[in-house]
Amino acid sequence: MQIQLQKTKRELKIKNYSPKTLQSYLYSLRKYFSFKNNKFTELDQENIRDFLLHCEKKRISPQSRNLLLNAIKFYYRNVVKNSQKIEIQSAKKPHSLPIVLSRSEIN
């Protein structure tokens, strides 16, 4: 796992990603690699879906799940050099309705 993380860090630095993105992607990949049980170079979309579903069950926010997905996509595209497209859509952010005040509440 350490070798894969070092390769990812190198690619992120070459592509001039920000230090915060680098830190977030490496953290995300550690979580993914732990879930995946050391099969780092095999692109298995079903496994990625299982991982994201596992994260949803742990009540991880849609924004955080999207960060995890982006880190995984970066890893397979730029480190493993797998040209297969990951056909998983980003999680939608929940929309809340605005609170509307009545005229009496305004005055």
mmCIF file of C-alpha atoms in Angstrom:
data_model
loop_
_atom_site.group_PDB
_atom_site.id
_atom_site.type_symbol
_atom_site.label_atom_id
_atom_site.label_comp_id
_atom_site.label_asym_id
_atom_site.label_seq_id
_atom_site.Cartn_x
_atom_site.Cartn_y
_atom_site.Cartn_z
ATOM 1 C CA MET A 1 0.000 0.000 0.000
ATOM 2 C CA GLN A 2 2.815 2.439 0.825
ATOM 3 C CA ILE A 3 4.348 2.108 -2.631
ATOM 4 C CA GLN A 4 1.011 2.902 -4.292
ATOM 5 C CA LEU A 5 0.520 5.918 -2.036
ATOM 6 C CA GLN A 6 4.029 7.182 -2.811
ATOM 7 C CA LYS A 7 3.370 6.833 -6.550
ATOM 8 C CA THR A 8 0.094 8.714 -6.143
ATOM 9 C CA LYS A 9 1.784 11.473 -4.147
ATOM 10 C CA ARG A 10 4.401 11.808 -6.873
ATOM 11 C CA GLU A 11 1.763 12.105 -9.616
ATOM 12 C CA LEU A 12 -0.205 14.666 -7.618
ATOM 13 C CA LYS A 13 2.928 16.773 -7.160
ATOM 14 C CA ILE A 14 3.863 16.497 -10.852
ATOM 15 C CA LYS A 15 0.373 17.697 -11.791
ATOM 16 C CA ASN A 16 0.717 20.562 -9.285
ATOM 17 C CA TYR A 17 -2.259 19.660 -7.093
ATOM 18 C CA SER A 18 -2.606 21.726 -3.924
ATOM 19 C CA PRO A 19 -1.185 20.377 -0.632
ATOM 20 C CA LYS A 20 -4.724 20.045 0.793
ATOM 21 C CA THR A 21 -5.881 18.014 -2.216
ATOM 22 C CA LEU A 22 -2.784 15.839 -1.953
ATOM 23 C CA GLN A 23 -3.508 15.200 1.724
ATOM 24 C CA SER A 24 -7.216 14.499 1.076
ATOM 25 C CA TYR A 25 -6.570 12.127 -1.830
ATOM 26 C CA LEU A 26 -3.953 10.130 0.077
ATOM 27 C CA TYR A 27 -6.269 9.831 3.092
ATOM 28 C CA SER A 28 -9.125 8.749 0.799
ATOM 29 C CA LEU A 29 -6.981 6.141 -0.927
ATOM 30 C CA ARG A 30 -5.829 4.703 2.413
ATOM 31 C CA LYS A 31 -9.492 4.138 3.307
ATOM 32 C CA TYR A 32 -10.211 2.604 -0.097
ATOM 33 C CA PHE A 33 -7.143 0.337 -0.033
ATOM 34 C CA SER A 34 -8.059 -0.885 3.461
ATOM 35 C CA PHE A 35 -11.559 -1.718 2.246
ATOM 36 C CA LYS A 36 -10.274 -3.390 -0.906
ATOM 37 C CA ASN A 37 -7.899 -5.793 0.867
ATOM 38 C CA ASN A 38 -4.681 -5.054 -1.036
ATOM 39 C CA LYS A 39 -5.921 -5.513 -4.628
ATOM 40 C CA PHE A 40 -4.705 -2.078 -5.652
ATOM 41 C CA THR A 41 -4.114 -2.442 -9.369
ATOM 42 C CA GLU A 42 -7.343 -4.240 -10.308
ATOM 43 C CA LEU A 43 -10.053 -1.842 -11.442
ATOM 44 C CA ASP A 44 -13.312 -3.362 -10.229
ATOM 45 C CA GLN A 45 -16.217 -0.949 -10.544
ATOM 46 C CA GLU A 46 -18.457 -3.161 -8.422
ATOM 47 C CA ASN A 47 -15.910 -2.995 -5.615
ATOM 48 C CA ILE A 48 -15.829 0.812 -5.894
ATOM 49 C CA ARG A 49 -19.636 0.887 -5.689
ATOM 50 C CA ASP A 50 -19.530 -1.391 -2.632
ATOM 51 C CA PHE A 51 -16.998 0.923 -1.012
ATOM 52 C CA LEU A 52 -19.117 4.022 -1.676
ATOM 53 C CA LEU A 53 -22.229 2.239 -0.394
ATOM 54 C CA HIS A 54 -20.282 1.233 2.720
ATOM 55 C CA CYS A 55 -19.373 4.909 3.196
ATOM 56 C CA GLU A 56 -23.001 5.947 2.766
ATOM 57 C CA LYS A 57 -24.064 3.441 5.436
ATOM 58 C CA LYS A 58 -21.476 5.009 7.739
ATOM 59 C CA ARG A 59 -23.288 8.327 7.100
ATOM 60 C CA ILE A 60 -20.394 9.938 5.252
ATOM 61 C CA SER A 61 -21.639 13.063 3.477
ATOM 62 C CA PRO A 62 -22.185 13.152 -0.297
ATOM 63 C CA GLN A 63 -19.377 15.718 -0.653
ATOM 64 C CA SER A 64 -16.937 13.423 1.152
ATOM 65 C CA ARG A 65 -18.034 10.422 -0.923
ATOM 66 C CA ASN A 66 -17.427 12.481 -4.074
ATOM 67 C CA LEU A 67 -13.935 13.300 -2.819
ATOM 68 C CA LEU A 68 -13.308 9.577 -2.276
ATOM 69 C CA LEU A 69 -14.538 8.822 -5.798
ATOM 70 C CA ASN A 70 -12.348 11.540 -7.331
ATOM 71 C CA ALA A 71 -9.289 10.190 -5.507
ATOM 72 C CA ILE A 72 -10.027 6.666 -6.766
ATOM 73 C CA LYS A 73 -10.498 7.923 -10.338
ATOM 74 C CA PHE A 74 -7.219 9.854 -10.154
ATOM 75 C CA TYR A 75 -5.399 6.777 -8.865
ATOM 76 C CA TYR A 76 -6.586 4.449 -11.640
ATOM 77 C CA ARG A 77 -6.197 7.038 -14.407
ATOM 78 C CA ASN A 78 -2.812 8.525 -13.455
ATOM 79 C CA VAL A 79 -1.010 5.950 -11.309
ATOM 80 C CA VAL A 80 -2.217 2.577 -12.572
ATOM 81 C CA LYS A 81 -2.589 4.036 -16.103
ATOM 82 C CA ASN A 82 -5.848 2.179 -16.645
ATOM 83 C CA SER A 83 -7.759 3.807 -19.502
ATOM 84 C CA GLN A 84 -11.046 2.109 -18.595
ATOM 85 C CA LYS A 85 -13.583 4.759 -17.632
ATOM 86 C CA ILE A 86 -15.123 4.498 -14.177
ATOM 87 C CA GLU A 87 -18.856 4.649 -14.864
ATOM 88 C CA ILE A 88 -19.927 5.839 -11.419
ATOM 89 C CA GLN A 89 -21.722 9.140 -11.030
ATOM 90 C CA SER A 90 -21.038 11.543 -8.205
ATOM 91 C CA ALA A 91 -23.432 11.597 -5.264
ATOM 92 C CA LYS A 92 -26.009 14.344 -5.389
ATOM 93 C CA LYS A 93 -25.880 16.963 -2.687
ATOM 94 C CA PRO A 94 -29.181 17.109 -0.775
ATOM 95 C CA HIS A 95 -31.103 20.317 -1.284
ATOM 96 C CA SER A 96 -32.971 21.897 1.579
ATOM 97 C CA LEU A 97 -35.856 24.250 1.102
ATOM 98 C CA PRO A 98 -35.445 27.810 2.320
ATOM 99 C CA ILE A 99 -37.301 28.909 5.430
ATOM 100 C CA VAL A 100 -39.966 31.408 4.444
ATOM 101 C CA LEU A 101 -41.035 33.913 7.071
ATOM 102 C CA SER A 102 -44.567 35.221 7.280
ATOM 103 C CA ARG A 103 -45.286 38.958 7.265
ATOM 104 C CA SER A 104 -45.894 38.931 11.012
ATOM 105 C CA GLU A 105 -42.539 37.246 11.648
ATOM 106 C CA ILE A 106 -40.753 39.914 9.614
ATOM 107 C CA ASN A 107 -42.321 42.817 11.541
#
